[in-house]
């Protein structure tokens, strides 16, 4: 109880400091806003999660796409990890951690872990999520779904296929993390989303509220994964992105417009509703992208 109370106090202080309208805060906001608009561009079409970066000393790690990646502006992000920082006692406690064999990373583990729910704050189950994009720390406490900024710049072509190799096991009992009396699924499932969308003038991101419904979406794919059998068997799934707006799809133009691709992997398919099973675990070993090159007319 003392640990929870201390964490809540620290969160309250963080929010209070963030709201102070002083010159240093304004400068930091300006830098953050610029970072959000620019994003991280990569030419890679394959991710194997063998290289990880320390976000900060003693805190969590994230997959890195290059040896010189900036720890403050990574290609892969996890709001579930950042939100758990005040509760974690070691880098291995977080929802997203490296999959290690003989001391070397060979993939990613994305898991639903026990959280806390105290006087209407928090949740008893934290669904792990690893995604391309960023975290808006200013919204982590008050608007957690809006703190997930999905997508990174994408310009190689129109993404059509995402192949990924995975294992999945479901936790024993699905619960509502805030103890609400709602109908619950009998078993947890993982969720994978791939969303290709146009960047408009305000450079805003899709988030946990708008990921599947935003009018800027050009093409998307979504799948819910059941437990793999046997549990230690690696399977490969091919997720296809299909157009959701034919007019916007036909008007894709990399010379005059900007686009982002959001890849989102979650250990509990209803985690955004605070629904999931502690112990659910999605393991990723490789993710590959294939483009459909739009012909020139």
CSV table of C-alpha atoms in Angstrom, one decimal:
chain,number,residue,atom,x,y,z
A,1,UNK,CA,0.0,0.0,0.0
A,2,UNK,CA,2.9,2.4,0.9
A,3,UNK,CA,4.4,1.7,-2.6
A,4,UNK,CA,1.2,2.4,-4.4
A,5,UNK,CA,0.6,5.6,-2.4
A,6,UNK,CA,4.1,6.8,-3.1
A,7,UNK,CA,3.6,6.1,-6.9
A,8,UNK,CA,0.4,8.0,-7.0
A,9,UNK,CA,2.0,10.9,-5.2
A,10,UNK,CA,4.8,10.9,-7.7
A,11,UNK,CA,2.3,10.8,-10.6
A,12,UNK,CA,0.4,13.8,-9.1
A,13,UNK,CA,3.7,15.7,-8.8
A,14,UNK,CA,4.6,15.0,-12.4
A,15,UNK,CA,1.3,16.2,-13.6
A,16,UNK,CA,1.6,19.3,-11.5
A,17,UNK,CA,5.0,20.1,-12.7
A,18,UNK,CA,4.0,19.5,-16.3
A,19,UNK,CA,1.2,22.1,-16.0
A,20,UNK,CA,3.5,24.8,-14.8
A,21,UNK,CA,3.8,27.5,-17.4
A,22,UNK,CA,7.4,28.4,-17.0
A,23,UNK,CA,10.0,29.1,-19.7
A,24,UNK,CA,11.8,25.7,-19.2
A,25,UNK,CA,8.5,23.8,-19.5
A,26,UNK,CA,7.6,25.8,-22.6
A,27,UNK,CA,10.9,25.0,-24.2
A,28,UNK,CA,10.6,21.3,-23.4
A,29,UNK,CA,7.1,21.2,-24.9
A,30,UNK,CA,8.4,22.9,-28.0
A,31,UNK,CA,11.1,20.2,-28.4
A,32,UNK,CA,8.7,17.4,-27.7
A,33,UNK,CA,6.2,18.8,-30.3
A,34,UNK,CA,8.9,19.0,-32.9
A,35,UNK,CA,10.0,15.4,-32.2
A,36,UNK,CA,6.4,14.2,-32.5
A,37,UNK,CA,6.0,15.8,-35.9
A,38,UNK,CA,9.2,14.5,-37.3
A,39,UNK,CA,9.2,10.9,-36.1
A,40,UNK,CA,11.8,8.3,-37.0
A,41,UNK,CA,12.3,7.2,-40.6
A,42,UNK,CA,13.8,3.8,-41.4
A,43,UNK,CA,14.5,2.1,-44.7
A,44,UNK,CA,14.3,-1.3,-43.1
A,45,UNK,CA,11.6,-3.8,-44.1
A,46,UNK,CA,12.6,-6.4,-41.5
A,47,UNK,CA,12.8,-6.3,-37.7
A,48,UNK,CA,14.3,-9.1,-35.7
A,49,UNK,CA,14.4,-7.5,-32.2
A,50,UNK,CA,18.0,-8.6,-31.5
A,51,UNK,CA,19.3,-5.1,-30.7
A,52,UNK,CA,17.8,-3.3,-27.7
A,53,UNK,CA,18.4,0.2,-26.2
A,54,UNK,CA,18.2,1.4,-22.6
A,55,UNK,CA,15.6,4.2,-22.5
A,56,UNK,CA,17.3,5.5,-19.4
A,57,UNK,CA,19.7,4.1,-16.8
A,58,UNK,CA,18.0,1.4,-14.7
A,59,UNK,CA,14.7,1.8,-16.6
A,60,UNK,CA,13.2,-0.3,-19.4
A,61,UNK,CA,14.6,-1.2,-22.8
A,62,UNK,CA,13.1,-1.0,-26.3
A,63,UNK,CA,14.0,-2.6,-29.6
A,64,UNK,CA,16.5,-0.5,-31.6
A,65,UNK,CA,16.7,-0.3,-35.4
A,66,UNK,CA,20.3,1.0,-35.4
A,67,UNK,CA,23.4,1.0,-33.2
A,68,UNK,CA,23.3,4.8,-32.8
A,69,UNK,CA,19.5,5.2,-32.2
A,70,UNK,CA,18.5,8.1,-29.9
A,71,UNK,CA,17.1,6.6,-26.7
A,72,UNK,CA,14.7,9.6,-26.5
A,73,UNK,CA,13.4,9.2,-30.0
A,74,UNK,CA,13.1,5.5,-30.8
A,75,UNK,CA,11.4,3.9,-33.7
A,76,UNK,CA,9.5,1.4,-31.4
A,77,UNK,CA,7.6,2.6,-28.4
A,78,UNK,CA,5.6,1.3,-25.5
A,79,UNK,CA,3.2,3.4,-23.4
A,80,UNK,CA,2.6,0.4,-21.2
A,81,UNK,CA,6.3,0.4,-20.3
A,82,UNK,CA,6.6,4.1,-19.7
A,83,UNK,CA,3.5,4.1,-17.6
A,84,UNK,CA,4.9,1.3,-15.4
A,85,UNK,CA,8.1,3.1,-14.7
A,86,UNK,CA,7.2,4.2,-11.2
A,87,UNK,CA,6.1,0.7,-10.1
A,88,UNK,CA,9.0,-1.3,-11.6
A,89,UNK,CA,11.8,-2.4,-9.4
A,90,UNK,CA,14.0,-3.8,-12.2
A,91,UNK,CA,14.3,-3.7,-16.0
A,92,UNK,CA,12.8,-7.2,-16.2
A,93,UNK,CA,9.5,-6.2,-14.5
A,94,UNK,CA,8.0,-4.3,-17.5
A,95,UNK,CA,5.2,-5.4,-19.9
A,96,UNK,CA,7.7,-5.4,-22.9
A,97,UNK,CA,11.1,-7.0,-22.4
A,98,UNK,CA,13.7,-8.7,-24.6
A,99,UNK,CA,13.3,-12.4,-25.3
A,100,UNK,CA,16.7,-13.6,-24.3
A,101,UNK,CA,18.6,-16.9,-24.9
A,102,UNK,CA,22.0,-17.4,-23.4
A,103,UNK,CA,22.2,-13.7,-22.5
A,104,UNK,CA,21.5,-12.4,-26.0
A,105,UNK,CA,18.2,-11.0,-27.3
A,106,UNK,CA,16.4,-13.0,-30.0
A,107,UNK,CA,13.0,-11.4,-30.0
A,108,UNK,CA,10.5,-9.5,-27.9
A,109,UNK,CA,8.1,-10.5,-25.1
A,110,UNK,CA,4.9,-8.5,-24.8
A,111,UNK,CA,2.9,-9.5,-21.7
A,112,UNK,CA,-0.1,-8.6,-19.6
A,113,UNK,CA,1.0,-8.0,-16.0
A,114,UNK,CA,-0.5,-7.2,-12.6
A,115,UNK,CA,-1.0,-3.5,-12.0
A,116,UNK,CA,-2.9,-1.6,-9.3
A,117,UNK,CA,-6.3,0.0,-9.0
A,118,UNK,CA,-6.6,2.5,-6.2
A,119,UNK,CA,-9.4,5.0,-5.7
A,120,UNK,CA,-10.3,5.1,-9.4
A,121,UNK,CA,-6.7,5.4,-10.6
A,122,UNK,CA,-4.9,2.7,-12.6
A,123,UNK,CA,-5.9,-0.9,-13.4
A,124,UNK,CA,-5.4,-4.4,-12.0
A,125,UNK,CA,-4.2,-5.7,-15.3
A,126,UNK,CA,-1.8,-3.9,-17.6
A,127,UNK,CA,-1.8,-5.1,-21.2
A,128,UNK,CA,1.6,-4.9,-22.8
A,129,UNK,CA,1.9,-3.1,-26.2
A,130,UNK,CA,4.8,-2.6,-28.5
A,131,UNK,CA,4.2,-0.3,-31.5
A,132,UNK,CA,5.9,2.0,-34.0
A,133,UNK,CA,5.5,5.5,-32.8
A,134,UNK,CA,5.9,7.5,-29.7
A,135,UNK,CA,4.5,8.2,-26.2
A,136,UNK,CA,3.0,11.5,-25.2
A,137,UNK,CA,4.0,11.4,-21.5
A,138,UNK,CA,1.8,14.4,-20.8
A,139,UNK,CA,-1.3,12.3,-21.3
A,140,UNK,CA,-0.2,9.1,-19.6
A,141,UNK,CA,-2.1,9.7,-16.4
A,142,UNK,CA,-5.1,11.7,-17.4
A,143,UNK,CA,-5.7,10.3,-21.0
A,144,UNK,CA,-3.8,7.0,-21.3
A,145,UNK,CA,-5.4,6.1,-24.7
A,146,UNK,CA,-4.4,9.4,-26.1
A,147,UNK,CA,-0.8,9.0,-24.9
A,148,UNK,CA,-0.2,6.3,-27.5
A,149,UNK,CA,1.0,8.1,-30.7
A,150,UNK,CA,0.9,5.4,-33.4
A,151,UNK,CA,3.0,5.4,-36.5
A,152,UNK,CA,6.3,6.3,-38.0
A,153,UNK,CA,7.1,8.0,-41.4
A,154,UNK,CA,6.8,5.6,-44.3
A,155,UNK,CA,7.7,6.3,-47.9
A,156,UNK,CA,9.0,3.2,-49.6
A,157,UNK,CA,5.7,2.2,-51.1
A,158,UNK,CA,2.2,1.2,-50.1
A,159,UNK,CA,2.5,-1.4,-47.4
A,160,UNK,CA,0.5,-4.5,-48.3
A,161,UNK,CA,1.8,-7.4,-46.2
A,162,UNK,CA,3.1,-7.8,-42.6
A,163,UNK,CA,4.6,-11.3,-41.9
A,164,UNK,CA,5.5,-12.0,-38.3
A,165,UNK,CA,6.7,-15.0,-36.4
A,166,UNK,CA,5.1,-15.5,-33.0
A,167,UNK,CA,4.1,-17.6,-30.0
A,168,UNK,CA,1.1,-16.8,-27.8
A,169,UNK,CA,-0.2,-18.1,-24.5
A,170,UNK,CA,-3.3,-16.7,-22.7
A,171,UNK,CA,-3.4,-16.0,-19.0
A,172,UNK,CA,-5.6,-18.1,-16.8
A,173,UNK,CA,-8.4,-15.6,-16.0
A,174,UNK,CA,-9.8,-12.6,-17.9
A,175,UNK,CA,-10.7,-9.7,-15.6
A,176,UNK,CA,-11.7,-6.1,-15.9
A,177,UNK,CA,-8.8,-4.2,-14.4
A,178,UNK,CA,-11.1,-1.6,-12.8
A,179,UNK,CA,-13.6,-4.1,-11.4
A,180,UNK,CA,-16.4,-3.1,-13.7
A,181,UNK,CA,-19.3,-5.5,-14.1
A,182,UNK,CA,-19.1,-6.2,-17.8
A,183,UNK,CA,-19.3,-9.3,-20.0
A,184,UNK,CA,-15.9,-10.7,-20.3
A,185,UNK,CA,-14.4,-13.0,-23.0
A,186,UNK,CA,-13.8,-16.6,-21.9
A,187,UNK,CA,-10.2,-16.4,-23.0
A,188,UNK,CA,-7.7,-13.7,-23.8
A,189,UNK,CA,-6.2,-13.2,-27.2
A,190,UNK,CA,-3.4,-11.1,-28.6
A,191,UNK,CA,-4.1,-8.4,-31.2
A,192,UNK,CA,-2.0,-7.1,-34.1
A,193,UNK,CA,-2.8,-4.0,-36.1
A,194,UNK,CA,-1.2,-2.5,-39.2
A,195,UNK,CA,-2.5,0.9,-40.2
A,196,UNK,CA,-1.2,3.1,-43.1
A,197,UNK,CA,-2.5,6.6,-42.9
A,198,UNK,CA,-1.9,10.1,-44.4
A,199,UNK,CA,-0.2,12.8,-42.4
A,200,UNK,CA,-2.3,16.0,-42.5
A,201,UNK,CA,-1.2,19.6,-41.9
A,202,UNK,CA,-1.5,19.4,-38.1
A,203,UNK,CA,0.9,16.3,-38.2
A,204,UNK,CA,-1.3,14.7,-35.5
A,205,UNK,CA,-1.0,10.9,-34.8
A,206,UNK,CA,-3.5,8.2,-34.6
A,207,UNK,CA,-3.9,7.0,-31.0
A,208,UNK,CA,-5.7,4.5,-28.8
A,209,UNK,CA,-9.1,6.2,-29.5
A,210,UNK,CA,-8.7,6.7,-33.3
A,211,UNK,CA,-6.5,3.8,-34.5
A,212,UNK,CA,-9.2,1.9,-36.3
A,213,UNK,CA,-11.6,4.7,-37.2
A,214,UNK,CA,-9.7,7.8,-38.3
A,215,UNK,CA,-10.7,9.3,-41.7
A,216,UNK,CA,-7.1,9.6,-42.7
A,217,UNK,CA,-6.6,5.8,-42.8
A,218,UNK,CA,-5.6,4.6,-46.3
A,219,UNK,CA,-5.3,0.8,-45.6
A,220,UNK,CA,-5.2,-1.4,-42.6
A,221,UNK,CA,-5.1,-5.0,-41.3
A,222,UNK,CA,-6.1,-6.5,-38.0
A,223,UNK,CA,-6.0,-9.9,-36.4
A,224,UNK,CA,-6.7,-11.5,-33.0
A,225,UNK,CA,-4.4,-14.4,-32.2
A,226,UNK,CA,-5.4,-17.4,-30.2
A,227,UNK,CA,-2.9,-19.5,-28.1
A,228,UNK,CA,-0.4,-21.4,-30.2
A,229,UNK,CA,-0.3,-25.2,-29.8
A,230,UNK,CA,1.9,-26.6,-28.6
A,231,UNK,CA,2.7,-23.5,-26.6
A,232,UNK,CA,6.4,-23.4,-27.6
A,233,UNK,CA,5.7,-23.7,-31.3
A,234,UNK,CA,6.7,-20.7,-33.5
A,235,UNK,CA,4.1,-19.8,-36.1
A,236,UNK,CA,4.2,-17.3,-38.9
A,237,UNK,CA,1.1,-15.2,-39.7
A,238,UNK,CA,0.6,-13.1,-42.9
A,239,UNK,CA,-1.4,-9.9,-42.2
A,240,UNK,CA,-2.7,-8.2,-45.3
A,241,UNK,CA,-3.5,-4.5,-45.4
A,242,UNK,CA,-6.6,-3.7,-47.4
A,243,UNK,CA,-7.8,-0.3,-48.6
A,244,UNK,CA,-10.5,1.3,-46.4
A,245,UNK,CA,-10.8,4.5,-48.5
A,246,UNK,CA,-10.6,3.8,-52.2
A,247,UNK,CA,-10.3,7.5,-53.1
A,248,UNK,CA,-7.6,8.1,-50.7
A,249,UNK,CA,-5.8,4.9,-51.7
A,250,UNK,CA,-5.8,5.9,-55.4
A,251,UNK,CA,-4.6,9.3,-54.5
A,252,UNK,CA,-1.5,8.1,-52.6
A,253,UNK,CA,1.4,10.3,-53.7
A,254,UNK,CA,4.7,10.2,-52.0
A,255,UNK,CA,6.0,13.2,-53.8
A,256,UNK,CA,3.5,15.6,-52.4
A,257,UNK,CA,2.1,13.9,-49.3
A,258,UNK,CA,3.5,12.3,-46.1
A,259,UNK,CA,2.4,9.0,-44.6
A,260,UNK,CA,2.9,6.9,-41.5
A,261,UNK,CA,2.7,3.2,-40.8
A,262,UNK,CA,1.5,2.0,-37.4
A,263,UNK,CA,2.4,-1.5,-36.3
A,264,UNK,CA,0.8,-2.4,-33.0
A,265,UNK,CA,1.3,-5.7,-31.1
A,266,UNK,CA,-0.6,-6.2,-27.8
A,267,UNK,CA,-0.8,-9.2,-25.4
A,268,UNK,CA,-4.5,-8.6,-24.6
A,269,UNK,CA,-6.9,-7.7,-27.4
A,270,UNK,CA,-9.2,-5.7,-25.2
A,271,UNK,CA,-6.4,-4.1,-23.2
A,272,UNK,CA,-7.5,-0.6,-24.1
A,273,UNK,CA,-10.7,-1.3,-22.2
A,274,UNK,CA,-8.7,-2.5,-19.1
A,275,UNK,CA,-9.7,-6.1,-20.0
A,276,UNK,CA,-7.2,-8.9,-20.1
A,277,UNK,CA,-5.6,-11.8,-18.3
A,278,UNK,CA,-2.5,-11.5,-16.2
A,279,UNK,CA,0.0,-13.9,-17.7
A,280,UNK,CA,-1.0,-13.5,-21.3
A,281,UNK,CA,2.2,-13.4,-23.4
A,282,UNK,CA,2.9,-12.6,-27.0
A,283,UNK,CA,6.4,-13.5,-28.2
A,284,UNK,CA,7.8,-12.0,-31.4
A,285,UNK,CA,10.8,-13.2,-33.3
A,286,UNK,CA,10.6,-11.4,-36.6
A,287,UNK,CA,8.5,-8.9,-38.5
A,288,UNK,CA,8.8,-8.4,-42.2
A,289,UNK,CA,7.1,-5.8,-44.4
A,290,UNK,CA,6.2,-6.0,-48.1
A,291,UNK,CA,5.1,-3.1,-50.2
A,292,UNK,CA,2.7,-2.9,-53.1
A,293,UNK,CA,4.4,-0.3,-55.3
A,294,UNK,CA,1.9,2.0,-56.8
A,295,UNK,CA,2.4,2.3,-60.6
A,296,UNK,CA,3.0,5.7,-62.2
A,297,UNK,CA,0.3,6.9,-64.5
